[in-house]
Amino acid sequence: MDRAATGGDNAMVKREAILLRCMVLIACLVIGASPRVTALAEAPPQNLLSSQILQLDDPDPAVREQATRELWIAGAAAEPLLRQASKDQSPEVARRASAILHNITYGLLPDTPPEVIELLGQYQTGDEAQRSVAVARLSDLGLRGIRVLLAVRKSEKDPTRQQAILDALVPHAHEGAQSLIADGDIPRAQALLTAAAPIIEAAARDYAALLLVRGELAPKLAELKATLSPASDRGALRELVFLARAAGDLKTARWAAEQIGDPPLLDHMLIELEDWKTLAARYQSRIGDSASIEALGFAAAFERLAGDSDGHVRAAIAIKAHAAQHPDDYPKCAEILFLEDRAEDGIDILIRHKDYLRAFDYLLPRMEYQRALNLVATADAEHFPQLPRLQARSALALRFAGRLDEAHKKLDDLESGRRPDIGTWGDIIDARREIDGAAKAEEVLIRALSLARGEAAAELLAHGGFAESFPASFWLETLRRQQPNAQTADLFKTLKTMAGGQMPPAQLREIAEAAREEASRLAVPSVARDDALSNIGQTLLAFGQADLAEECFRTLAQASSIPDPMIRVGDCQAARKEWSGAATSYHLAWERDRSRPGPLASQAAALSQLGQSKRARELLDLAHLLPLSNDVARVDLADIMSRGGLADDARREHETILPTAPFLSWGLCHVIRLRGDDALAKNDPATAVRLWERAFLQNLKYNVSFADAWANSAVPALIHRTRAEALIKAGDWAGALAEAQRCRATSPGDADAMIQLVNDFQQHSRPKEADDLFDTAMTAYAKLAKIYPNSGPLENLQAWLAGKCRRNLDDALKQALHATALEPANTASLDTLAEVYFQRGQIAEAITAMNRCIELEPNVEHHKKQLERFKAAQKSGS
């Protein structure tokens, strides 16, 4: 039974005595701290832990439970004080301290499943057969079971049982090694991965990553190479593949893969070697007999990269046949054909399978307006189920075709007729934004929101232009509850003010406090409560209210053993530059899940601010070890390091991903793409193209797609454009012009690409190529403009191309004036008119046009920068 404190003075004396014993122990610990403990993490303040130990027999049961939980989550940092407290004169303190110690020793957490606890008891009290069953089952229960199993092995004195546990952990070597690394037990982590590497490919990658990070790769690789031959065990050869790959010795890695006789493994090594000809030869047979769309997609890509145009055509034909024979695969077949620069084949597949929405979305940017409108008519005749959505999108085609009145009528009819579904409302809003501007789109969005609640409102708000990080739907529903009589338009205005960071701090706090009070009334545990507190905290932190945000995240942290709320507590403290508190919070977050390296990096950044560079470096090195070959964890870690000002360490994570991540994984391809972006920024377009070609191979995988379908065509266009830049730089004028024309054909509406390439040719004193490219692009636009003489966008495209290329400026002015006459409030056309005026030397007129843009869109930075550019030219007289 809980014991209440009796006698204020006596209780105070007892508590001071306990505190004194704890502080003496702290002094001893600081003097004799082991290097391993120091290297792992900054412990929570000892006075905080000491006060929590005092609370273990607090008269209030809630205080006792909270103190128990906090000490439990603190983990190893609390162990010394808990050992002392387990001998305390207070039975309640001793009992609770002993129980917490037991839980920490055996890797138990507050949310450990009951089955794990039962299996631990079975191991501790059962016979050998029961122990074996417990070990096998614990190893299969994920990280929580593995954590307990590692703790059992650590406390186990019998070598045979230790080995049995190690054997059970081999299939779960990644999680086991991470737990051992977190404990500072690198030798056992390495032993576990050494045992698993010949058996499991993922373990071989982890082993290679660990050796690479620790600087031990070269001698281990040399030792392994010296003992192997073509007749060696397949497991040892597989281990060699990954060690050689991590060391950058791709020739040896390829040799080992060839000896194993594992075709997918060899294919991946050939991709890393960029040996497209060998890959094309290996995949030629799959063009005729493969039932896998992935295999056909890779066959097409390898034929293209190897320069075999005939093979590429055969692969495209096979993909079209596959779509006919496997209807469920047709969307992926179409995606692959677009990526392989065979847009007409991709559109054909979509139309044949009556996927008119997707087909329309490709036809419009290809400037095939009449074909897009014909598709709508076909869908109407066939009673296409999603006809209203297609009709909403058709307003964009009508606008480009110069039929603006029809576009408006189409949207008006859809809005006023049978109530649109949410998807149709979204398409209407997007069309209104393109045709009539942001204000009209917002007006329609407000009308739709007045009819929608919950998930429907959230889907609509995705069309509202809010940042992804801002929880717009949460705040709209919250404002509706707080102001039940308010009009939707007024609530939306409040929402925009909040999202834009323009709300007065006092008002933001008032709204947030009311929302927090509402959330606090929800029962615990509650997903709705946790989501609410998280959204409130995120918003407050984003807009400078870190103190109130921290209260939200602390409330979440108290009811959860996952690290995220405590990480956010640290973020709030860091925002206030309370670096010591932030370091402690990040440490506590890491203790909740020691497989996650992010909190260690955040803690290191905080310690660096305190001048504790040595400790920070130890934490960063530990964080660098923890992900092993997990590419997603390393990308996240690199992002955290970048945000914390640790650019060199972030770069180190990316460099580790390249030779250790799973083949064609998201993280690997992400880093390769970033390297391509980097190369282009450094004026090395040839390297950029080479890297992008590898990175985007990932999109040939069945379960990988771009969020925006048009990217499947935009990526080939980008590669053609960048390859043209590389060939210009190399002086291959004919090749550069051919690539530029391919870019134009793939994405004909991209005038900016043509502008850049025309000007590149001109700057390299190649007027003929510049003229040819400009004339081809302008002729295509002019031909469409003759068909659609009242198209403001087409007039604008011609004027923009001519103005930015400084050609045909008289015609450009007429076209720009015509475009603004057709659509007087369209800022794209006004911007073009300003640019044409500027290129003609009519600076005052350029400034007038740009001021009109700013009047219509006061928050667009481009307009402000253009105005500054024009005024600077006017001032200098140029």
Tab-separated table of C-alpha atoms in Angstrom, residues 57-451:
chain	number	residue	atom	x	y	z
A	57	ASP	CA	7.181	7.996	-2.770
A	58	ASP	CA	5.348	11.279	-3.279
A	59	PRO	CA	1.901	11.370	-1.625
A	60	ASP	CA	0.309	11.980	-5.032
A	61	PRO	CA	0.023	8.710	-7.026
A	62	ALA	CA	0.150	10.624	-10.319
A	63	VAL	CA	3.483	12.198	-9.344
A	64	ARG	CA	4.868	8.776	-8.365
A	65	GLU	CA	3.825	7.242	-11.682
A	66	GLN	CA	5.208	10.125	-13.727
A	67	ALA	CA	8.556	10.005	-11.887
A	68	THR	CA	8.713	6.237	-12.413
A	69	ARG	CA	8.077	6.658	-16.130
A	70	GLU	CA	10.637	9.459	-16.581
A	71	LEU	CA	13.381	7.513	-14.757
A	72	TRP	CA	12.519	4.418	-16.767
A	73	ILE	CA	12.787	6.276	-20.074
A	74	ALA	CA	16.049	7.942	-18.983
A	75	GLY	CA	17.578	4.484	-19.141
A	76	ALA	CA	21.288	4.005	-18.518
A	77	ALA	CA	21.756	7.586	-17.331
A	78	ALA	CA	19.563	6.858	-14.304
A	79	GLU	CA	21.057	3.468	-13.394
A	80	PRO	CA	23.648	4.589	-10.799
A	81	LEU	CA	21.099	6.652	-8.878
A	82	LEU	CA	18.523	3.869	-9.105
A	83	ARG	CA	20.976	1.342	-7.645
A	84	GLN	CA	21.535	3.625	-4.684
A	85	ALA	CA	17.792	4.235	-4.344
A	86	SER	CA	17.031	0.498	-4.448
A	87	LYS	CA	18.682	0.296	-1.002
A	88	ASP	CA	16.696	3.231	0.386
A	89	GLN	CA	14.996	3.041	3.770
A	90	SER	CA	11.679	3.906	2.138
A	91	PRO	CA	10.133	0.606	0.942
A	92	GLU	CA	8.252	2.436	-1.819
A	93	VAL	CA	11.393	4.111	-3.188
A	94	ALA	CA	13.379	0.862	-2.977
A	95	ARG	CA	10.607	-1.185	-4.612
A	96	ARG	CA	10.091	1.212	-7.494
A	97	ALA	CA	13.823	1.763	-8.055
A	98	SER	CA	14.437	-2.000	-8.166
A	99	ALA	CA	11.599	-2.504	-10.644
A	100	ILE	CA	12.915	0.278	-12.897
A	101	LEU	CA	16.428	-1.170	-12.728
A	102	HIS	CA	15.117	-4.580	-13.767
A	103	ASN	CA	13.290	-3.058	-16.735
A	104	ILE	CA	16.326	-1.060	-17.880
A	105	THR	CA	18.666	-4.025	-17.456
A	106	TYR	CA	16.494	-6.230	-19.667
A	107	GLY	CA	15.657	-3.652	-22.302
A	108	LEU	CA	12.002	-3.267	-21.364
A	109	LEU	CA	10.220	-0.012	-22.246
A	110	PRO	CA	6.892	1.395	-21.015
A	111	ASP	CA	5.205	0.230	-24.227
A	112	THR	CA	6.875	-3.192	-24.417
A	113	PRO	CA	4.177	-5.726	-25.446
A	114	PRO	CA	3.058	-8.188	-22.747
A	115	GLU	CA	4.207	-11.122	-24.907
A	116	VAL	CA	7.801	-9.877	-24.747
A	117	ILE	CA	7.618	-9.627	-20.957
A	118	GLU	CA	6.152	-13.128	-20.702
A	119	LEU	CA	8.905	-14.558	-22.923
A	120	LEU	CA	11.555	-12.889	-20.775
A	121	GLY	CA	10.048	-14.564	-17.723
A	122	GLN	CA	9.964	-17.886	-19.590
A	123	TYR	CA	13.680	-17.587	-20.389
A	124	GLN	CA	14.573	-16.700	-16.801
A	125	THR	CA	12.538	-19.461	-15.132
A	126	GLY	CA	12.096	-22.193	-17.756
A	127	ASP	CA	14.100	-25.276	-18.677
A	128	GLU	CA	16.434	-25.452	-21.714
A	129	ALA	CA	13.632	-26.308	-24.137
A	130	GLN	CA	11.538	-23.382	-22.900
A	131	ARG	CA	14.562	-21.098	-23.124
A	132	SER	CA	15.097	-22.096	-26.758
A	133	VAL	CA	11.479	-21.350	-27.600
A	134	ALA	CA	11.683	-17.977	-25.831
A	135	VAL	CA	14.870	-17.015	-27.692
A	136	ALA	CA	13.406	-17.964	-31.083
A	137	ARG	CA	10.168	-16.096	-30.436
A	138	LEU	CA	11.853	-12.965	-29.055
A	139	SER	CA	14.077	-12.774	-32.121
A	140	ASP	CA	10.955	-12.690	-34.321
A	141	LEU	CA	9.181	-9.882	-32.442
A	142	GLY	CA	10.999	-6.936	-33.984
A	143	LEU	CA	13.133	-4.342	-32.281
A	144	ARG	CA	11.467	-4.638	-28.855
A	145	GLY	CA	12.067	-8.379	-28.725
A	146	ILE	CA	15.619	-8.081	-30.063
A	147	ARG	CA	16.399	-5.373	-27.513
A	148	VAL	CA	15.356	-7.716	-24.701
A	149	LEU	CA	17.233	-10.648	-26.243
A	150	LEU	CA	20.453	-8.643	-26.422
A	151	ALA	CA	20.035	-7.637	-22.799
A	152	VAL	CA	19.523	-11.293	-21.849
A	153	ARG	CA	22.676	-12.264	-23.746
A	154	LYS	CA	24.620	-9.532	-21.969
A	155	SER	CA	23.584	-10.868	-18.553
A	156	GLU	CA	23.916	-14.536	-19.543
A	157	LYS	CA	26.996	-16.261	-18.056
A	158	ASP	CA	26.718	-19.565	-19.957
A	159	PRO	CA	28.786	-19.417	-23.218
A	160	THR	CA	26.584	-22.028	-24.915
A	161	ARG	CA	23.459	-20.007	-24.260
A	162	GLN	CA	25.224	-16.836	-25.400
A	163	GLN	CA	26.045	-18.516	-28.714
A	164	ALA	CA	22.480	-19.793	-29.094
A	165	ILE	CA	21.190	-16.237	-28.705
A	166	LEU	CA	23.725	-14.982	-31.259
A	167	ASP	CA	22.617	-17.665	-33.732
A	168	ALA	CA	18.978	-16.624	-33.291
A	169	LEU	CA	19.899	-12.996	-33.896
A	170	VAL	CA	21.664	-13.652	-37.227
A	171	PRO	CA	18.444	-13.257	-39.308
A	172	HIS	CA	17.861	-9.993	-37.425
A	173	ALA	CA	21.453	-8.837	-37.554
A	174	HIS	CA	20.663	-5.226	-38.487
A	175	GLU	CA	18.524	-4.501	-35.421
A	176	GLY	CA	20.843	-6.505	-33.178
A	177	ALA	CA	23.974	-4.751	-34.386
A	178	GLN	CA	22.329	-1.347	-33.942
A	179	SER	CA	21.450	-2.141	-30.332
A	180	LEU	CA	24.999	-3.295	-29.623
A	181	ILE	CA	26.464	-0.182	-31.261
A	182	ALA	CA	24.169	1.996	-29.160
A	183	ASP	CA	25.518	0.231	-26.070
A	184	GLY	CA	29.065	0.982	-27.228
A	185	ASP	CA	29.739	-2.713	-27.823
A	186	ILE	CA	31.231	-2.404	-31.315
A	187	PRO	CA	33.192	-5.710	-31.199
A	188	ARG	CA	30.036	-7.778	-30.591
A	189	ALA	CA	28.126	-5.806	-33.230
A	190	GLN	CA	30.877	-6.592	-35.692
A	191	ALA	CA	30.911	-10.241	-34.627
A	192	LEU	CA	27.164	-10.497	-35.220
A	193	LEU	CA	27.441	-8.963	-38.694
A	194	THR	CA	30.482	-11.118	-39.512
A	195	ALA	CA	28.398	-14.203	-38.746
A	196	ALA	CA	25.413	-12.965	-40.748
A	197	ALA	CA	27.202	-11.469	-43.783
A	198	PRO	CA	27.750	-14.733	-45.708
A	199	ILE	CA	24.109	-15.715	-45.155
A	200	ILE	CA	22.053	-12.532	-45.635
A	201	GLU	CA	22.647	-9.865	-48.277
A	202	ALA	CA	21.403	-7.051	-46.028
A	203	ALA	CA	23.850	-8.135	-43.315
A	204	ALA	CA	26.691	-8.136	-45.871
A	205	ARG	CA	25.817	-4.519	-46.714
A	206	ASP	CA	25.691	-3.639	-43.016
A	207	TYR	CA	29.037	-5.329	-42.400
A	208	ALA	CA	30.614	-3.419	-45.285
A	209	ALA	CA	29.133	-0.144	-44.009
A	210	LEU	CA	30.438	-0.745	-40.478
A	211	LEU	CA	33.938	-1.518	-41.732
A	212	LEU	CA	33.896	1.512	-44.034
A	213	VAL	CA	32.755	3.903	-41.321
A	214	ARG	CA	35.302	2.551	-38.832
A	215	GLY	CA	38.179	2.730	-41.329
A	216	GLU	CA	38.745	-1.049	-41.221
A	217	LEU	CA	37.564	-1.909	-44.715
A	218	ALA	CA	40.871	-2.099	-46.611
A	219	PRO	CA	42.573	-4.784	-44.465
A	220	LYS	CA	39.395	-6.898	-44.209
A	221	LEU	CA	38.910	-6.709	-47.969
A	222	ALA	CA	42.526	-7.648	-48.640
A	223	GLU	CA	42.231	-10.572	-46.216
A	224	LEU	CA	39.041	-11.813	-47.871
A	225	LYS	CA	40.390	-11.454	-51.420
A	226	ALA	CA	43.467	-13.467	-50.491
A	227	THR	CA	41.377	-16.444	-49.409
A	228	LEU	CA	38.855	-16.577	-52.263
A	229	SER	CA	38.734	-18.263	-55.654
A	230	PRO	CA	35.947	-18.955	-58.187
A	231	ALA	CA	35.280	-22.202	-56.301
A	232	SER	CA	34.768	-20.439	-52.977
A	233	ASP	CA	31.591	-20.615	-50.939
A	234	ARG	CA	28.769	-18.454	-52.373
A	235	GLY	CA	28.325	-16.727	-49.016
A	236	ALA	CA	31.946	-15.632	-48.898
A	237	LEU	CA	31.765	-14.418	-52.510
A	238	ARG	CA	28.623	-12.432	-51.730
A	239	GLU	CA	30.413	-10.869	-48.779
A	240	LEU	CA	33.248	-9.952	-51.158
A	241	VAL	CA	30.799	-8.218	-53.526
A	242	PHE	CA	29.680	-5.808	-50.844
A	243	LEU	CA	33.061	-5.210	-49.243
A	244	ALA	CA	34.627	-4.505	-52.650
A	245	ARG	CA	31.726	-2.253	-53.621
A	246	ALA	CA	32.057	-0.273	-50.374
A	247	ALA	CA	35.764	0.152	-51.098
A	248	GLY	CA	35.064	1.423	-54.621
A	249	ASP	CA	36.636	-1.686	-56.181
A	250	LEU	CA	33.769	-2.324	-58.601
A	251	LYS	CA	35.894	-4.560	-60.824
A	252	THR	CA	36.368	-7.066	-57.987
A	253	ALA	CA	32.721	-6.733	-56.959
A	254	ARG	CA	31.657	-7.572	-60.524
A	255	TRP	CA	34.023	-10.580	-60.632
A	256	ALA	CA	32.583	-11.948	-57.380
A	257	ALA	CA	29.013	-11.431	-58.597
A	258	GLU	CA	29.826	-13.331	-61.789
A	259	GLN	CA	31.216	-16.288	-59.797
A	260	ILE	CA	28.086	-16.517	-57.644
A	261	GLY	CA	25.783	-16.895	-60.637
A	262	ASP	CA	23.141	-14.547	-59.211
A	263	PRO	CA	21.749	-12.625	-62.253
A	264	PRO	CA	20.037	-9.764	-60.343
A	265	LEU	CA	23.168	-9.160	-58.255
A	266	LEU	CA	25.341	-9.023	-61.372
A	267	ASP	CA	22.824	-6.708	-63.071
A	268	HIS	CA	23.061	-4.281	-60.179
A	269	MET	CA	26.848	-4.304	-60.272
A	270	LEU	CA	26.754	-3.614	-64.018
A	271	ILE	CA	24.414	-0.672	-63.363
A	272	GLU	CA	26.920	0.759	-60.878
A	273	LEU	CA	29.640	0.280	-63.499
A	274	GLU	CA	27.309	1.909	-66.069
A	275	ASP	CA	28.065	-0.931	-68.473
A	276	TRP	CA	24.960	-0.356	-70.572
A	277	LYS	CA	26.066	-2.486	-73.535
A	278	THR	CA	26.536	-5.594	-71.427
A	279	LEU	CA	23.221	-4.977	-69.691
A	280	ALA	CA	21.457	-4.487	-73.024
A	281	ALA	CA	22.881	-7.792	-74.254
A	282	ARG	CA	21.799	-9.563	-71.052
A	283	TYR	CA	18.246	-8.162	-71.330
A	284	GLN	CA	17.694	-8.734	-75.074
A	285	SER	CA	16.103	-12.143	-74.520
A	286	ARG	CA	13.654	-10.654	-72.009
A	287	ILE	CA	12.161	-8.410	-74.683
A	288	GLY	CA	10.554	-11.443	-76.300
A	289	ASP	CA	9.638	-13.646	-73.364
A	290	SER	CA	9.484	-11.726	-70.088
A	291	ALA	CA	6.170	-11.464	-68.247
A	292	SER	CA	7.602	-8.764	-65.948
A	293	ILE	CA	6.983	-5.143	-66.858
A	294	GLU	CA	9.967	-4.201	-64.693
A	295	ALA	CA	12.243	-6.420	-66.790
A	296	LEU	CA	10.834	-4.963	-70.006
A	297	GLY	CA	11.303	-1.434	-68.675
A	298	PHE	CA	14.924	-2.072	-67.799
A	299	ALA	CA	15.461	-3.721	-71.174
A	300	ALA	CA	14.192	-0.579	-72.912
A	301	ALA	CA	16.358	1.688	-70.758
A	302	PHE	CA	19.510	-0.389	-71.283
A	303	GLU	CA	18.966	-0.515	-75.060
A	304	ARG	CA	18.548	3.274	-75.124
A	305	LEU	CA	21.581	3.921	-72.934
A	306	ALA	CA	23.633	1.508	-75.037
A	307	GLY	CA	22.650	3.438	-78.165
A	308	ASP	CA	20.789	0.541	-79.807
A	309	SER	CA	17.792	2.306	-81.392
A	310	ASP	CA	16.461	-0.873	-83.018
A	311	GLY	CA	16.573	-2.710	-79.697
A	312	HIS	CA	14.841	0.228	-78.055
A	313	VAL	CA	12.001	0.065	-80.603
A	314	ARG	CA	11.628	-3.693	-80.047
A	315	ALA	CA	11.435	-3.144	-76.297
A	316	ALA	CA	8.763	-0.451	-76.727
A	317	ILE	CA	6.686	-2.787	-78.901
A	318	ALA	CA	7.011	-5.502	-76.227
A	319	ILE	CA	5.845	-3.064	-73.535
A	320	LYS	CA	2.761	-2.144	-75.581
A	321	ALA	CA	2.008	-5.851	-76.091
A	322	HIS	CA	2.441	-6.433	-72.352
A	323	ALA	CA	-0.116	-3.696	-71.585
A	324	ALA	CA	-2.620	-5.439	-73.848
A	325	GLN	CA	-1.984	-8.840	-72.269
A	326	HIS	CA	-1.778	-7.627	-68.643
A	327	PRO	CA	-4.415	-4.886	-68.186
A	328	ASP	CA	-3.522	-4.354	-64.524
A	329	ASP	CA	-0.031	-3.228	-65.586
A	330	TYR	CA	-1.088	-0.643	-68.174
A	331	PRO	CA	-0.397	2.470	-65.977
A	332	LYS	CA	3.196	1.331	-65.374
A	333	CYS	CA	3.613	0.447	-69.051
A	334	ALA	CA	2.555	3.976	-69.986
A	335	GLU	CA	4.858	5.560	-67.385
A	336	ILE	CA	7.841	3.614	-68.697
A	337	LEU	CA	7.135	4.596	-72.294
A	338	PHE	CA	6.978	8.276	-71.323
A	339	LEU	CA	10.255	7.937	-69.419
A	340	GLU	CA	11.742	6.224	-72.457
A	341	ASP	CA	10.789	9.239	-74.596
A	342	ARG	CA	8.017	7.409	-76.432
A	343	ALA	CA	5.161	9.679	-75.442
A	344	GLU	CA	2.847	8.753	-78.338
A	345	ASP	CA	3.024	5.088	-77.359
A	346	GLY	CA	2.289	5.998	-73.723
A	347	ILE	CA	-0.729	8.139	-74.666
A	348	ASP	CA	-2.002	5.363	-76.936
A	349	ILE	CA	-1.946	2.880	-74.030
A	350	LEU	CA	-3.836	5.269	-71.751
A	351	ILE	CA	-6.529	5.974	-74.323
A	352	ARG	CA	-6.913	2.279	-75.221
A	353	HIS	CA	-7.536	1.569	-71.532
A	354	LYS	CA	-9.949	4.536	-71.321
A	355	ASP	CA	-7.762	6.320	-68.759
A	356	TYR	CA	-8.845	9.662	-70.139
A	357	LEU	CA	-7.828	11.772	-67.132
A	358	ARG	CA	-4.198	10.681	-67.322
A	359	ALA	CA	-4.129	10.947	-71.118
A	360	PHE	CA	-5.526	14.493	-70.958
A	361	ASP	CA	-2.825	15.508	-68.465
A	362	TYR	CA	-0.153	14.500	-70.997
A	363	LEU	CA	-1.853	16.020	-74.048
A	364	LEU	CA	-2.249	19.493	-72.577
A	365	PRO	CA	1.454	20.296	-71.918
A	366	ARG	CA	2.254	18.752	-75.303
A	367	MET	CA	0.069	21.546	-76.758
A	368	GLU	CA	-2.315	19.034	-78.409
A	369	TYR	CA	-5.387	21.111	-77.551
A	370	GLN	CA	-7.851	19.840	-80.132
A	371	ARG	CA	-6.926	16.254	-79.464
A	372	ALA	CA	-7.501	16.872	-75.747
A	373	LEU	CA	-10.934	18.369	-76.459
A	374	ASN	CA	-11.801	15.455	-78.759
A	375	LEU	CA	-10.933	13.135	-75.892
A	376	VAL	CA	-13.509	14.908	-73.698
A	377	ALA	CA	-16.155	14.446	-76.404
A	378	THR	CA	-15.316	10.744	-76.629
A	379	ALA	CA	-15.575	10.398	-72.844
A	380	ASP	CA	-18.943	12.152	-72.896
A	381	ALA	CA	-20.266	9.785	-75.565
A	382	GLU	CA	-19.057	6.783	-73.582
A	383	HIS	CA	-20.550	8.054	-70.294
A	384	PHE	CA	-17.099	8.137	-68.703
A	385	PRO	CA	-17.586	7.889	-64.893
A	386	GLN	CA	-15.240	10.800	-64.167
A	387	LEU	CA	-16.543	13.036	-66.929
A	388	PRO	CA	-17.077	16.120	-64.668
A	389	ARG	CA	-13.392	16.070	-63.676
A	390	LEU	CA	-12.364	15.798	-67.313
A	391	GLN	CA	-14.726	18.647	-68.235
A	392	ALA	CA	-13.191	20.855	-65.532
A	393	ARG	CA	-9.746	20.206	-66.944
A	394	SER	CA	-11.037	20.825	-70.468
A	395	ALA	CA	-11.513	24.479	-69.514
A	396	LEU	CA	-7.709	24.779	-69.648
A	397	ALA	CA	-7.629	23.374	-73.189
A	398	LEU	CA	-10.417	25.780	-74.209
A	399	ARG	CA	-8.440	28.678	-72.815
A	400	PHE	CA	-5.288	27.683	-74.732
A	401	ALA	CA	-7.429	27.276	-77.840
A	402	GLY	CA	-8.557	30.888	-77.466
A	403	ARG	CA	-12.092	29.967	-76.436
A	404	LEU	CA	-12.032	31.765	-73.115
A	405	ASP	CA	-15.795	32.408	-72.951
A	406	GLU	CA	-16.447	28.696	-73.416
A	407	ALA	CA	-13.920	27.893	-70.672
A	408	HIS	CA	-15.724	30.195	-68.252
A	409	LYS	CA	-19.120	28.770	-69.177
A	410	LYS	CA	-17.852	25.221	-68.699
A	411	LEU	CA	-16.654	26.016	-65.174
A	412	ASP	CA	-19.777	28.023	-64.343
A	413	ASP	CA	-21.988	25.116	-65.445
A	414	LEU	CA	-20.008	22.628	-63.368
A	415	GLU	CA	-20.215	24.839	-60.273
A	416	SER	CA	-23.919	25.616	-60.564
A	417	GLY	CA	-25.207	22.247	-61.804
A	418	ARG	CA	-25.340	19.013	-59.873
A	419	ARG	CA	-23.134	19.398	-56.813
A	420	PRO	CA	-19.573	18.399	-57.849
A	421	ASP	CA	-17.705	15.712	-55.968
A	422	ILE	CA	-14.527	16.677	-54.129
A	423	GLY	CA	-12.217	15.615	-56.962
A	424	THR	CA	-14.163	17.757	-59.443
A	425	TRP	CA	-14.130	20.735	-57.074
A	426	GLY	CA	-10.339	20.413	-56.904
A	427	ASP	CA	-10.051	20.395	-60.699
A	428	ILE	CA	-12.359	23.424	-60.954
A	429	ILE	CA	-10.277	25.329	-58.406
A	430	ASP	CA	-7.033	24.528	-60.241
A	431	ALA	CA	-8.549	25.581	-63.570
A	432	ARG	CA	-9.859	28.832	-62.079
A	433	ARG	CA	-6.402	29.634	-60.753
A	434	GLU	CA	-4.837	29.156	-64.203
A	435	ILE	CA	-7.553	31.025	-66.076
A	436	ASP	CA	-8.797	33.699	-63.677
A	437	GLY	CA	-6.071	34.030	-61.060
A	438	ALA	CA	-5.649	33.227	-57.389
A	439	ALA	CA	-8.492	35.427	-56.097
A	440	LYS	CA	-11.136	33.661	-58.197
A	441	ALA	CA	-9.725	30.226	-57.293
A	442	GLU	CA	-9.956	31.187	-53.619
A	443	GLU	CA	-13.556	32.314	-54.033
A	444	VAL	CA	-14.492	28.908	-55.488
A	445	LEU	CA	-12.520	27.081	-52.804
A	446	ILE	CA	-14.420	28.934	-50.063
A	447	ARG	CA	-17.727	28.019	-51.697
A	448	ALA	CA	-16.705	24.356	-51.801
A	449	LEU	CA	-15.427	24.416	-48.207
A	450	SER	CA	-18.769	25.703	-46.980
A	451	LEU	CA	-20.187	22.339	-48.071
